[in-house]
Coordinates of C-alpha atoms in Angstrom, one line a residue:
X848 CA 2.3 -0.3 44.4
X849 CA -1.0 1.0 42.8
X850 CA -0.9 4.1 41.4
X851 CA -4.4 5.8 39.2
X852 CA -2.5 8.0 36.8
X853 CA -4.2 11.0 35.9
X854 CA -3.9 13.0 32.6
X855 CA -0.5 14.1 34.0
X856 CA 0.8 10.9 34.2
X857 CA 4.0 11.9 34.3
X858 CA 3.6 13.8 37.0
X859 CA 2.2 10.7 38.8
X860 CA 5.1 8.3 37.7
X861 CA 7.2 10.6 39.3
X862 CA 5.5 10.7 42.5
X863 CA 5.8 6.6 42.7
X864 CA 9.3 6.3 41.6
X865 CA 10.4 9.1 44.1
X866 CA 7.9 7.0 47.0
X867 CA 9.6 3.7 46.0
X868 CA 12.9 4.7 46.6
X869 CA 12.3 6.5 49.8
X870 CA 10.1 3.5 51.1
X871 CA 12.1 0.9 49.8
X872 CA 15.7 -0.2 51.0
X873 CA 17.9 -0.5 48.1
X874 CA 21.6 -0.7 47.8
X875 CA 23.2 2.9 47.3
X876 CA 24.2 3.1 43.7
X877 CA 21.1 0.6 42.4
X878 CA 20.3 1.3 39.0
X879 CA 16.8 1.4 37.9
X880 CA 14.6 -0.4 35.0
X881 CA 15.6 0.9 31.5
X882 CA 13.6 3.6 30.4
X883 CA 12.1 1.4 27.4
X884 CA 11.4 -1.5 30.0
X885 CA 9.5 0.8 32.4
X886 CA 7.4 2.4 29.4
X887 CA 6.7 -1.4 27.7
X888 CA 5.8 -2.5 31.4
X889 CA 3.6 0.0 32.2
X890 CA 2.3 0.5 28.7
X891 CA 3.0 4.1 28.8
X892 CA 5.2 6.2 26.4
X893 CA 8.7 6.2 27.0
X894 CA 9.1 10.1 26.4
X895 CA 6.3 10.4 30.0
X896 CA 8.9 7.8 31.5
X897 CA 12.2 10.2 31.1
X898 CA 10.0 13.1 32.3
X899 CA 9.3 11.6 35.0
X900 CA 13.3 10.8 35.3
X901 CA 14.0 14.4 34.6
X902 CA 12.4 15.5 37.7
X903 CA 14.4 13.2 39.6
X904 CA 17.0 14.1 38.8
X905 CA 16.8 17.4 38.9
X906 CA 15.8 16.5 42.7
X907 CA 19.2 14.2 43.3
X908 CA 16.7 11.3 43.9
X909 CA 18.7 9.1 40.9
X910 CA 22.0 10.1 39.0
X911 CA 22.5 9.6 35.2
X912 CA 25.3 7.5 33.8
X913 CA 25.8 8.6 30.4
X914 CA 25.2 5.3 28.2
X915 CA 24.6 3.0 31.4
X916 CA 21.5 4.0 32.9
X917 CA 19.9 6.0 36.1
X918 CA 21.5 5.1 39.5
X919 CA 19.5 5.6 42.5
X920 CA 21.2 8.3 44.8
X921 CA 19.6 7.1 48.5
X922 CA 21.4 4.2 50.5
X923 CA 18.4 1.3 49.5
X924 CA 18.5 -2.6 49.2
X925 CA 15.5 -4.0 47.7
X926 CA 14.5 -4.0 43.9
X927 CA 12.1 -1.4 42.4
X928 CA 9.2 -2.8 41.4
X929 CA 6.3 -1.2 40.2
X930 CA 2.7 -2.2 39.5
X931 CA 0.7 0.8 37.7
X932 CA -2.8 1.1 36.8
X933 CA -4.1 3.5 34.4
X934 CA -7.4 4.8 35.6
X935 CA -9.6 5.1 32.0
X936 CA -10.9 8.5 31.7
X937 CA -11.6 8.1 27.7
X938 CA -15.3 6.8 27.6
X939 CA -16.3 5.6 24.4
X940 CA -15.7 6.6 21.3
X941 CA -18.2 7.1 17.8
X942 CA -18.0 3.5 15.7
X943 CA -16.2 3.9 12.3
X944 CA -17.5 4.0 9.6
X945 CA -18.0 1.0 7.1
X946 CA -15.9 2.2 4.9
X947 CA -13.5 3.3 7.9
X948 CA -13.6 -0.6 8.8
X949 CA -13.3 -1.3 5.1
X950 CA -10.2 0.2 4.3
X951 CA -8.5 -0.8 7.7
X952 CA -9.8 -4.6 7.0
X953 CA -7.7 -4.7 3.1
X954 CA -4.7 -4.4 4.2
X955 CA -2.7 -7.1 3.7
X956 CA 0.7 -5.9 2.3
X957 CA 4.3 -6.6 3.5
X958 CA 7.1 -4.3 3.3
X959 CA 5.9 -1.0 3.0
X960 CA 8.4 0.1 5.6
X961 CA 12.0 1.1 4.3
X962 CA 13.1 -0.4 7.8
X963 CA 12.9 -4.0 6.6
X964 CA 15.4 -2.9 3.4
X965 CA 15.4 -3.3 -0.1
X966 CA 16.1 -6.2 -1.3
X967 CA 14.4 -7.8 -3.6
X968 CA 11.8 -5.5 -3.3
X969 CA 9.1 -5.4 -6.5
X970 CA 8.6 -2.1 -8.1
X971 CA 11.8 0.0 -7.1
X972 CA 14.2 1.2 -9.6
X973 CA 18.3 1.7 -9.0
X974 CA 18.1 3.8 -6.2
X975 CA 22.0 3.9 -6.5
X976 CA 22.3 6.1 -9.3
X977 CA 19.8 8.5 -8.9
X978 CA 21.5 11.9 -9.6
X979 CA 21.5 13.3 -5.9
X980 CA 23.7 16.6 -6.4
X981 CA 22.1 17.2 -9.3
X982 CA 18.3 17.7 -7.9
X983 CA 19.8 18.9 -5.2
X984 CA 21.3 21.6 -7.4
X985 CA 17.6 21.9 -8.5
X986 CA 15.7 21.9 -5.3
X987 CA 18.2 24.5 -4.3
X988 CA 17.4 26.5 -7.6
X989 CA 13.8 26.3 -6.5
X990 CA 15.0 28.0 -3.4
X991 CA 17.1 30.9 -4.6
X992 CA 14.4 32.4 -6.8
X993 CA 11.0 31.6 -5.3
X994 CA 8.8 34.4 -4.4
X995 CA 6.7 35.3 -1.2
X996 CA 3.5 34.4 -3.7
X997 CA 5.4 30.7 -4.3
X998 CA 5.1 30.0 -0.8
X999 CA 1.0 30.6 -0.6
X1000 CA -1.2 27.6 -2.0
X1001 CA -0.8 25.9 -5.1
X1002 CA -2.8 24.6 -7.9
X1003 CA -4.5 21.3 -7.1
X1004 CA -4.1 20.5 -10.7
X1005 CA -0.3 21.0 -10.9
X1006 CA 2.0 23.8 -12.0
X1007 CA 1.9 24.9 -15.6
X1008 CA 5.6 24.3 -16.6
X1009 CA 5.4 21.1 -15.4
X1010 CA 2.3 20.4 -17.2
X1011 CA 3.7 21.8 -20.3
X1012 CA 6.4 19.7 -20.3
X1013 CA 4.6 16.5 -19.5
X1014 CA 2.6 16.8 -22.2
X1015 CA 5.8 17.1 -24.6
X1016 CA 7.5 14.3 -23.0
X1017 CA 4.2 12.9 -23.2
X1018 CA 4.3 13.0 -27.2
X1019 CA 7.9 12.0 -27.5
X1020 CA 8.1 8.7 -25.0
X1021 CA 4.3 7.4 -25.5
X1022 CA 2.8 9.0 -28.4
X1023 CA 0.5 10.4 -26.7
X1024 CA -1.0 14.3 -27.8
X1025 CA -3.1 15.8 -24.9
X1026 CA -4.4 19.3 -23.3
X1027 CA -1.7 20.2 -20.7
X1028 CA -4.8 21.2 -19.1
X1029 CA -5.9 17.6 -19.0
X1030 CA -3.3 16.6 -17.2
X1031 CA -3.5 16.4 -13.1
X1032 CA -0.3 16.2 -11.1
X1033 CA -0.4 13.6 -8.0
X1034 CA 1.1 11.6 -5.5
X1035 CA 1.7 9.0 -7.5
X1036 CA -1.0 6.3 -9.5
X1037 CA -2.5 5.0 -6.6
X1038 CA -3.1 8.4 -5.5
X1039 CA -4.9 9.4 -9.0
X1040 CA -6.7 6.0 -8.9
X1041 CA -8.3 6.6 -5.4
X1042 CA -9.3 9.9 -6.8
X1043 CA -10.8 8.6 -10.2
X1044 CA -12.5 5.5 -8.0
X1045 CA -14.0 8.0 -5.8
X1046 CA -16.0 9.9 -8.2
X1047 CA -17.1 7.2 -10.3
X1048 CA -17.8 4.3 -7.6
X1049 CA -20.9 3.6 -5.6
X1050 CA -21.7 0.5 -3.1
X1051 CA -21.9 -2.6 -5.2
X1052 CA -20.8 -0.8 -8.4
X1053 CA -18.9 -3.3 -10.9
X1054 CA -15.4 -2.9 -11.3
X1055 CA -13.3 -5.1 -14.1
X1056 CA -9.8 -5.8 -13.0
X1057 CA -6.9 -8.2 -14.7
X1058 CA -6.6 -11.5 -12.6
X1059 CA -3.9 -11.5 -11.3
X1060 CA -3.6 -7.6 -10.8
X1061 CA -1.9 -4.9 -8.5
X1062 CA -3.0 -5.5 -4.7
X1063 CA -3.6 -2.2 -3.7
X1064 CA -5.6 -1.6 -6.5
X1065 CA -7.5 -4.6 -5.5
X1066 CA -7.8 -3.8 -1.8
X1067 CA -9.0 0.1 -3.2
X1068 CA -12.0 -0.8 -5.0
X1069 CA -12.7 -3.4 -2.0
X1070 CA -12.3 -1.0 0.1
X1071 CA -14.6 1.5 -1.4
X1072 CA -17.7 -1.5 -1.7
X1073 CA -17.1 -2.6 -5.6
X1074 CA -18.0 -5.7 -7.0
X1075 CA -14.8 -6.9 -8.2
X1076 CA -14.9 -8.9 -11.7
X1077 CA -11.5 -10.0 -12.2
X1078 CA -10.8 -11.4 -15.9
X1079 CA -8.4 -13.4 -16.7
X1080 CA -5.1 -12.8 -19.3
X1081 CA -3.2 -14.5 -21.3
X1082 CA -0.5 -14.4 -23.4
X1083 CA -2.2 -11.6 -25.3
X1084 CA -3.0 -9.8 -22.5
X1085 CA -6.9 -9.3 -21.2
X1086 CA -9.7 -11.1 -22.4
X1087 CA -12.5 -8.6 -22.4
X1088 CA -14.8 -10.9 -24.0
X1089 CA -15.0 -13.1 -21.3
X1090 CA -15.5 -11.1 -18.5
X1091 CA -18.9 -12.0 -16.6
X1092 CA -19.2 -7.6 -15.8
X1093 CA -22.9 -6.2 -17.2
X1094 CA -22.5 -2.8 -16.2
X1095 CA -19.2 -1.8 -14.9
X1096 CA -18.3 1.6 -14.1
X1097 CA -14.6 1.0 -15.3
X1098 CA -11.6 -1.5 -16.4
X1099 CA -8.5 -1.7 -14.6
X1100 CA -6.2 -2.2 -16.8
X1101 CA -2.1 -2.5 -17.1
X1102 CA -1.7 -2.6 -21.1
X1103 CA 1.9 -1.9 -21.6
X1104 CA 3.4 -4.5 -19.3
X1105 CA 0.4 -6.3 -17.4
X1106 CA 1.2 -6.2 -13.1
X1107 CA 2.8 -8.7 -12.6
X1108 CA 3.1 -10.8 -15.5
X1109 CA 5.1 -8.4 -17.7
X1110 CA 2.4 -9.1 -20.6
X1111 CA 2.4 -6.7 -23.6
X1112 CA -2.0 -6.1 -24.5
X1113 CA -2.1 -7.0 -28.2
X1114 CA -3.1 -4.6 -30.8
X1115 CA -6.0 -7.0 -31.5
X1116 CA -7.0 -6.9 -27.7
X1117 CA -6.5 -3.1 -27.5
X1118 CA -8.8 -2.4 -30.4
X1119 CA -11.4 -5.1 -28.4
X1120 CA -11.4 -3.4 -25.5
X1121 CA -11.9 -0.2 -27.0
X1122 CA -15.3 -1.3 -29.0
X1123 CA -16.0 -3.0 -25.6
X1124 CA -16.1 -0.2 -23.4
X1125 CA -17.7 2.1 -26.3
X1126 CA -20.3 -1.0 -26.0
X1127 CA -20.7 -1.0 -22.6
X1128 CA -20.6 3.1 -22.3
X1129 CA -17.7 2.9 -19.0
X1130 CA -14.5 4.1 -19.1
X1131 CA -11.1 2.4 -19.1
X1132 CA -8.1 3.6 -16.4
X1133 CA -4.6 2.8 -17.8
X1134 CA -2.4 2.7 -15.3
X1135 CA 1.2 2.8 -17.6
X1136 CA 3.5 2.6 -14.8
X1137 CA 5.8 0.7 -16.6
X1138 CA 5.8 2.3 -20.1
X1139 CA 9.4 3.2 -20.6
X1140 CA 10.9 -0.6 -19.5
X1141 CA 8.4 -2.5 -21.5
X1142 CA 8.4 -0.1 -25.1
X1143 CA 11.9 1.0 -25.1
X1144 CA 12.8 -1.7 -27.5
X1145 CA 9.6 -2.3 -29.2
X1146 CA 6.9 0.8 -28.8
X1147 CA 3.6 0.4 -29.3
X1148 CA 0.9 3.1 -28.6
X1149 CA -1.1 3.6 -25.5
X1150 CA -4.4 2.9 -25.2
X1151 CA -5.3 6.8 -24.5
X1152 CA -3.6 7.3 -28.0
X1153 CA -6.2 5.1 -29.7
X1154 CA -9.4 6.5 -28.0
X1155 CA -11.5 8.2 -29.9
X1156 CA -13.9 8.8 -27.4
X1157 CA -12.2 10.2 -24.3
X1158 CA -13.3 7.0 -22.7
X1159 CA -9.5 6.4 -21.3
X1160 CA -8.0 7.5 -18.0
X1161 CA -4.4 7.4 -18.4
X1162 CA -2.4 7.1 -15.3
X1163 CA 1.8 7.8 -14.8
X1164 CA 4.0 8.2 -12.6
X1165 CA 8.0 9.1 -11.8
X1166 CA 8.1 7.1 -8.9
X1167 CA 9.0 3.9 -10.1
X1168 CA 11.0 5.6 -12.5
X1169 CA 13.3 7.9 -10.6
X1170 CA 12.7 6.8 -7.0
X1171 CA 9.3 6.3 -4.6
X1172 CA 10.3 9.4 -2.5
X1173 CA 9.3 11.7 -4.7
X1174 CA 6.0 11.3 -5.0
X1175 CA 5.0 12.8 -8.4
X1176 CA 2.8 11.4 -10.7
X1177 CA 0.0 12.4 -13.4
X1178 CA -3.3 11.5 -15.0
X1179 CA -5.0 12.9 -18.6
X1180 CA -8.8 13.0 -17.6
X1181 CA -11.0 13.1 -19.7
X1182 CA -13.3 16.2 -19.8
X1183 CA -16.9 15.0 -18.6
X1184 CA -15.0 14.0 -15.0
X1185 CA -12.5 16.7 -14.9
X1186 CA -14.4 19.0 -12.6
X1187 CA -15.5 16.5 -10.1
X1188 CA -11.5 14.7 -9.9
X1189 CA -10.4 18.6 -9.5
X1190 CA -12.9 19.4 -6.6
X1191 CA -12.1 15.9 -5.2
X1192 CA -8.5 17.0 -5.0
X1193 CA -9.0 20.5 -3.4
X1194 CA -11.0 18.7 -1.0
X1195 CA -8.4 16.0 0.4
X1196 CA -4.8 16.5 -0.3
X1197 CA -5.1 19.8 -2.1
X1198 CA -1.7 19.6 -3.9
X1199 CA 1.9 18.5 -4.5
X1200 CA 4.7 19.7 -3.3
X1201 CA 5.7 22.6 -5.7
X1202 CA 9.3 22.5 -5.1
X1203 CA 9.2 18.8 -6.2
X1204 CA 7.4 19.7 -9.3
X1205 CA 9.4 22.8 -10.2
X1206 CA 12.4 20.7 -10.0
X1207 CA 10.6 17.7 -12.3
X1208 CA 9.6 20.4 -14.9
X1209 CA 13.1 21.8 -15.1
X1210 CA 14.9 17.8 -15.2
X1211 CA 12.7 17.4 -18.1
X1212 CA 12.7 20.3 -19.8
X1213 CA 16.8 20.3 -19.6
X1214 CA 17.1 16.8 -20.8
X1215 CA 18.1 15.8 -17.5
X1216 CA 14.6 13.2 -17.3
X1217 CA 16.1 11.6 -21.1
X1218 CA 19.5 11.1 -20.1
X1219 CA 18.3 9.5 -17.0
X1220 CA 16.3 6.9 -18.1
X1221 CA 18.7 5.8 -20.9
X1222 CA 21.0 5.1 -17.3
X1223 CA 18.0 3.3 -15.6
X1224 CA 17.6 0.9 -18.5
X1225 CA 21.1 0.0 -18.8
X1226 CA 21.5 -0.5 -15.2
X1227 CA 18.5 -2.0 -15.3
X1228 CA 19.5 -4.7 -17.9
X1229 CA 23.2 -5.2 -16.2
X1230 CA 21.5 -6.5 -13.2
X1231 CA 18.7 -8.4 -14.6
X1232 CA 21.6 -10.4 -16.0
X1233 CA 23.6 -10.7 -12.7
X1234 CA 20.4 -11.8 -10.8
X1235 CA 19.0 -13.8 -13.5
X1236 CA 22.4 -16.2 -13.9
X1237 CA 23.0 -16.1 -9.8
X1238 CA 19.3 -16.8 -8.8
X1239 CA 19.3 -20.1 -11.0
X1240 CA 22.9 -20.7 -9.8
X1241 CA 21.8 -20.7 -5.9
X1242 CA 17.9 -21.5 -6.4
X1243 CA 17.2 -23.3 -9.2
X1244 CA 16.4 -26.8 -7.6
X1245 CA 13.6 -24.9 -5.7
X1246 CA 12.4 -22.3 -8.3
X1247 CA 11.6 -21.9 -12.0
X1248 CA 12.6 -18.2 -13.1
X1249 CA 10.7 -16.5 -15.8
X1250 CA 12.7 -13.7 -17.5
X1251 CA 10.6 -12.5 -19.8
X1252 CA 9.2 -9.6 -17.8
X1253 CA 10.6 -6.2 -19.0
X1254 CA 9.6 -4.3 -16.3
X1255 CA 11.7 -3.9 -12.4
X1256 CA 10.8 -7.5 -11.3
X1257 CA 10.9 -11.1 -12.0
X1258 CA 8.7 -13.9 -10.9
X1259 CA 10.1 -17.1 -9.3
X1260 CA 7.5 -19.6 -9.7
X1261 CA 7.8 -22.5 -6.7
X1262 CA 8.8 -26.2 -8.0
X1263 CA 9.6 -27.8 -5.0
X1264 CA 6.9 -29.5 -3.4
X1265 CA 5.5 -27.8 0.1
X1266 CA 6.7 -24.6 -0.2
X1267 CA 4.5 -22.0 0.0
X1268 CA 5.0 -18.4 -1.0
X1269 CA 3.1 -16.9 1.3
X1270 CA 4.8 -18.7 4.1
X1271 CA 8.1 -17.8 2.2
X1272 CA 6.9 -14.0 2.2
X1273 CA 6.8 -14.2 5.8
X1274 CA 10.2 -16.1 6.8
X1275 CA 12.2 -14.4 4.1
X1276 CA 10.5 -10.9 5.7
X1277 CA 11.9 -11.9 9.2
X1278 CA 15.1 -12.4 7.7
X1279 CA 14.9 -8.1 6.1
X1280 CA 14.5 -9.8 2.6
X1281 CA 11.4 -8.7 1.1
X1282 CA 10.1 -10.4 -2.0
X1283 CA 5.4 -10.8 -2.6
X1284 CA 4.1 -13.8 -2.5
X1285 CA 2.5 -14.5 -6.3
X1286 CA -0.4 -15.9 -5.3
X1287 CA -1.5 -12.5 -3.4
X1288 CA -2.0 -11.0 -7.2
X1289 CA -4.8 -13.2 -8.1
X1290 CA -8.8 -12.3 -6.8
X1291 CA -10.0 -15.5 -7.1
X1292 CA -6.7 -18.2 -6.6
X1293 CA -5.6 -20.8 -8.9
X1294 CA -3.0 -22.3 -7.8
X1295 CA -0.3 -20.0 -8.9
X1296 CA 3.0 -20.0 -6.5
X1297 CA 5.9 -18.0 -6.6
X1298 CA 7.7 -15.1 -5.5
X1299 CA 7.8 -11.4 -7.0
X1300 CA 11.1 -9.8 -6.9
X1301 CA 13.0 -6.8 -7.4
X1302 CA 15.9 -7.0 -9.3
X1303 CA 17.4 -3.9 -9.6
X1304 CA 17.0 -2.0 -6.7
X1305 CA 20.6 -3.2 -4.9
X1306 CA 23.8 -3.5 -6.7
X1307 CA 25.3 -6.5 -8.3
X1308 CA 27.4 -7.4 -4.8
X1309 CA 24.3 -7.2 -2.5
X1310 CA 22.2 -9.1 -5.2
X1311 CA 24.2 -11.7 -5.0
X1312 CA 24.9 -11.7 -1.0
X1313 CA 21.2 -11.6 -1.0
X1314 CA 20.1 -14.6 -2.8
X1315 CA 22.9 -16.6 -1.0
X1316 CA 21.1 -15.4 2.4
X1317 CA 17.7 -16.5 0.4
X1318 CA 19.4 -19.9 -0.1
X1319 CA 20.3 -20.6 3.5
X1320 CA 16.9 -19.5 5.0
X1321 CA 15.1 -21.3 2.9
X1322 CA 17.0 -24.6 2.9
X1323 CA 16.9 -24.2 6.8
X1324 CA 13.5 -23.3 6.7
X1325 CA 12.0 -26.7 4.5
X1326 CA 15.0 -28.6 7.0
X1327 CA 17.5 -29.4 4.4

């Protein structure tokens, strides 16, 4: 049967089931198609598929078996079958933009869906012992005292308290003294770096990032039609000096624990890159995302803390801290782009949510934010040590593991000999393990190959069930 659905297509589904069973001679009691077969069939929705059921039913045309299915109610004996064409009424639509086309072209991420799991997924922390009652104590807090005015709009910059006690926590845990009202509360860094790019980047503008160097970052400034000049590190971190940029409008840059390598930015190399960009007249964004794991034993100032001339973005965030939900993070601007991030900001996603930073302010101004961390780290450390001795245990004869990262992952580099991690990636992924292919971090590719995983993110039972599931995938997978 051919049916042109119109804009109620519902309406017309219904008409065509109820013609098919009055038409057709099937068996009384005959169930019909799953719902979810019907919709994939005729590649329409299956909410306008049980509509269309619900008027049946309503006129005893089928029955509804509650966890079997719909039963047809009229003595028939032949099979439903359908055949449905939807009649186009759209037209065409306006091309997208380049940049539209851009940023749906760069992406080329796994995982970003919690349906796939956890484990080993880079950049989480123990989700486990996140305090839950507590926030929910504050949350509720929030709740109990707000005000009609509360519930209006918000600063785009962030609410005071919160800033307030950024900028202390600020000066204890990074040595860092600032303006509260240089801080900017966010989403989150990649949500302050999309801001800062925005306002400083046009077509073919130069861009320096670390090689290897965060993905999304990467895919960003691609995105937004930079000319990307990825400089390579080393043991000291990034070598400014021999970066082939002239005139870049920035430098990406991940001093305190370089993504993903774990390496700490000399003092030497800080001071470098300073006089360089000073040279140079751009600016420098520091994304810190990974201060407190990489200084907690040996601190060393941040590269905002050594400016002199406000030449440094600095770029934080809670969310790989206390959990990715949360969505809060921060950025000290400096004052000649203030204006422009701020109008930027009111522009797109205007703000925040204020119960999530009411609640921040107060877990760091109570100590709550201290106490945590100190559990984080200690977790943090247990499980390195659990994953670190299993891992080698179960994997060695195919990996080499470097432990000398201090942030939430490890890198696996790949010794066995036709194993790919991007392949890997993939199989482990349809398997709900989720673990980055090294090789992803690098702009221009050098051979590198490995995986990047999470280690703390699951408990020491699930780490190791997981990497004994790793083991058997991958030894079926190479056919051992």
């Amino acid at each position: 049967m051919n049916v042109n659905l119109q804009p109620q297509i519902y309406i017309s589904l219904y008409d065509a089931l109820k013609k098919a069973i009055l038409t057709r001679s099937l068996e009384p009691g005959s169930k019909l198609p799953p719902s979810r077969i019907l919709a994939k069939d005729l590649a329409i929705s299956r909410s306008t598929v049980l509509k269309a059921m619900d008027l049946l039913l309503v006129e005893r045309y089928i029955d509804s078996v509650k966890g079997s299915g719909y039963y047809v109610l009229s003595p028939k004996d032949k099979k439903l079958r359908l055949n449905f064409t939807l009649e186009d009424k759209k037209g065409n639509y306006p091309s997208l933009s380049g940049k539209g086309k851009a940023f749906s072209q760069n992406i080329d991420w796994y995982g970003e869906s919690a349906e796939k799991g956890i484990a080993f997924r880079p950049g989480l922390p123990p989700l486990d012992i996140f305090p839950v009652q507590l926030w929910k104590k504050l949350i509720g807090d929030y709740w109990r005292y707000v005000t009609p005015s509360e519930l209006s709009y918000s600063s785009t910059i962030g609410l005071q308290c919160l800033r307030e006690n950024l900028a202390k926590y600020l000066r204890v845990y990074r040595d860092i003294d600032c303006d509260p009202d240089q801080i900017i509360v966010t989403s989150g860094s990649l949500h302050s770096l999309y801001l800062v790019s925005n306002v400083l980047l046009e077509t073919d503008d130069e861009v320096v990032v670390e090689n290897p160097t965060y993905p999304m970052a990467h895919a960003l400034f691609k995105s937004l039609g930079a000319k990307i000049c990825a400089t390579d590190v080393d043991d000291q971190g990034l070598r400014i000096q021999h970066t082939y940029c002239q005139s870049p409008k920035f430098v990406y840059t991940t001093p305190s624990s370089q993504y993903p390598t774990g390496i700490k930015m000399s003092m030497e190399r800080r001071k470098e890159l300073l006089k360089w960009a000073s040279e140079k007249e751009t600016f420098i964004v520091e994304d810190d995302y990974n201060h407190e794991f990489s200084n907690w034993e040996r601190p060393i100032g941040s590269l905002f803390g050594m400016d002199q001339q406000e030449r440094v973005i600095y770029l934080g965030t809670f969310n790989k801290l206390i959990h990715p939900s949360m969505r809060l993070g921060y950025m000290i601007v400096p004052h000649y782009l203030f204006d422009a991030v701020v109008a930027l900001y009111q522009q797109s996603s205007r703000f925040v949510s204020r119960q999530n930073q009411k609640a921040m302010s107060t877990f760091i101004e109570k100590d709550h934010l201290n106490k945590h961390l100190r559990n984080v780290i200690d977790i943090s450390n247990e499980r390195k040590e659990v994953f670190a001795h299993h891992f080698r245990k179960v994997l060695g004869r195919y990996f080499y593991l470097d432990t000398t990262n201090p942030g939430l992952h490890l890198i696996a580099h790949i010794t066995k000999e036709g194993l790919s991690d991007v392949q890997l990636e993939k199989v482990l992924l349809e398997h709900n393990i989720l673990v980055h292919a090294l090789s992803k971090y690098y702009v221009h590719r050098n051979g590198e190959n490995g995986l990047v995983m999470g280690f703390c993110c699951v408990n020491p039972k699930q780490i190791r069930e997981s990497i004994n599931k790793m083991e058997r995938i991958i030894s079926n997978y190479i056919g051992l």
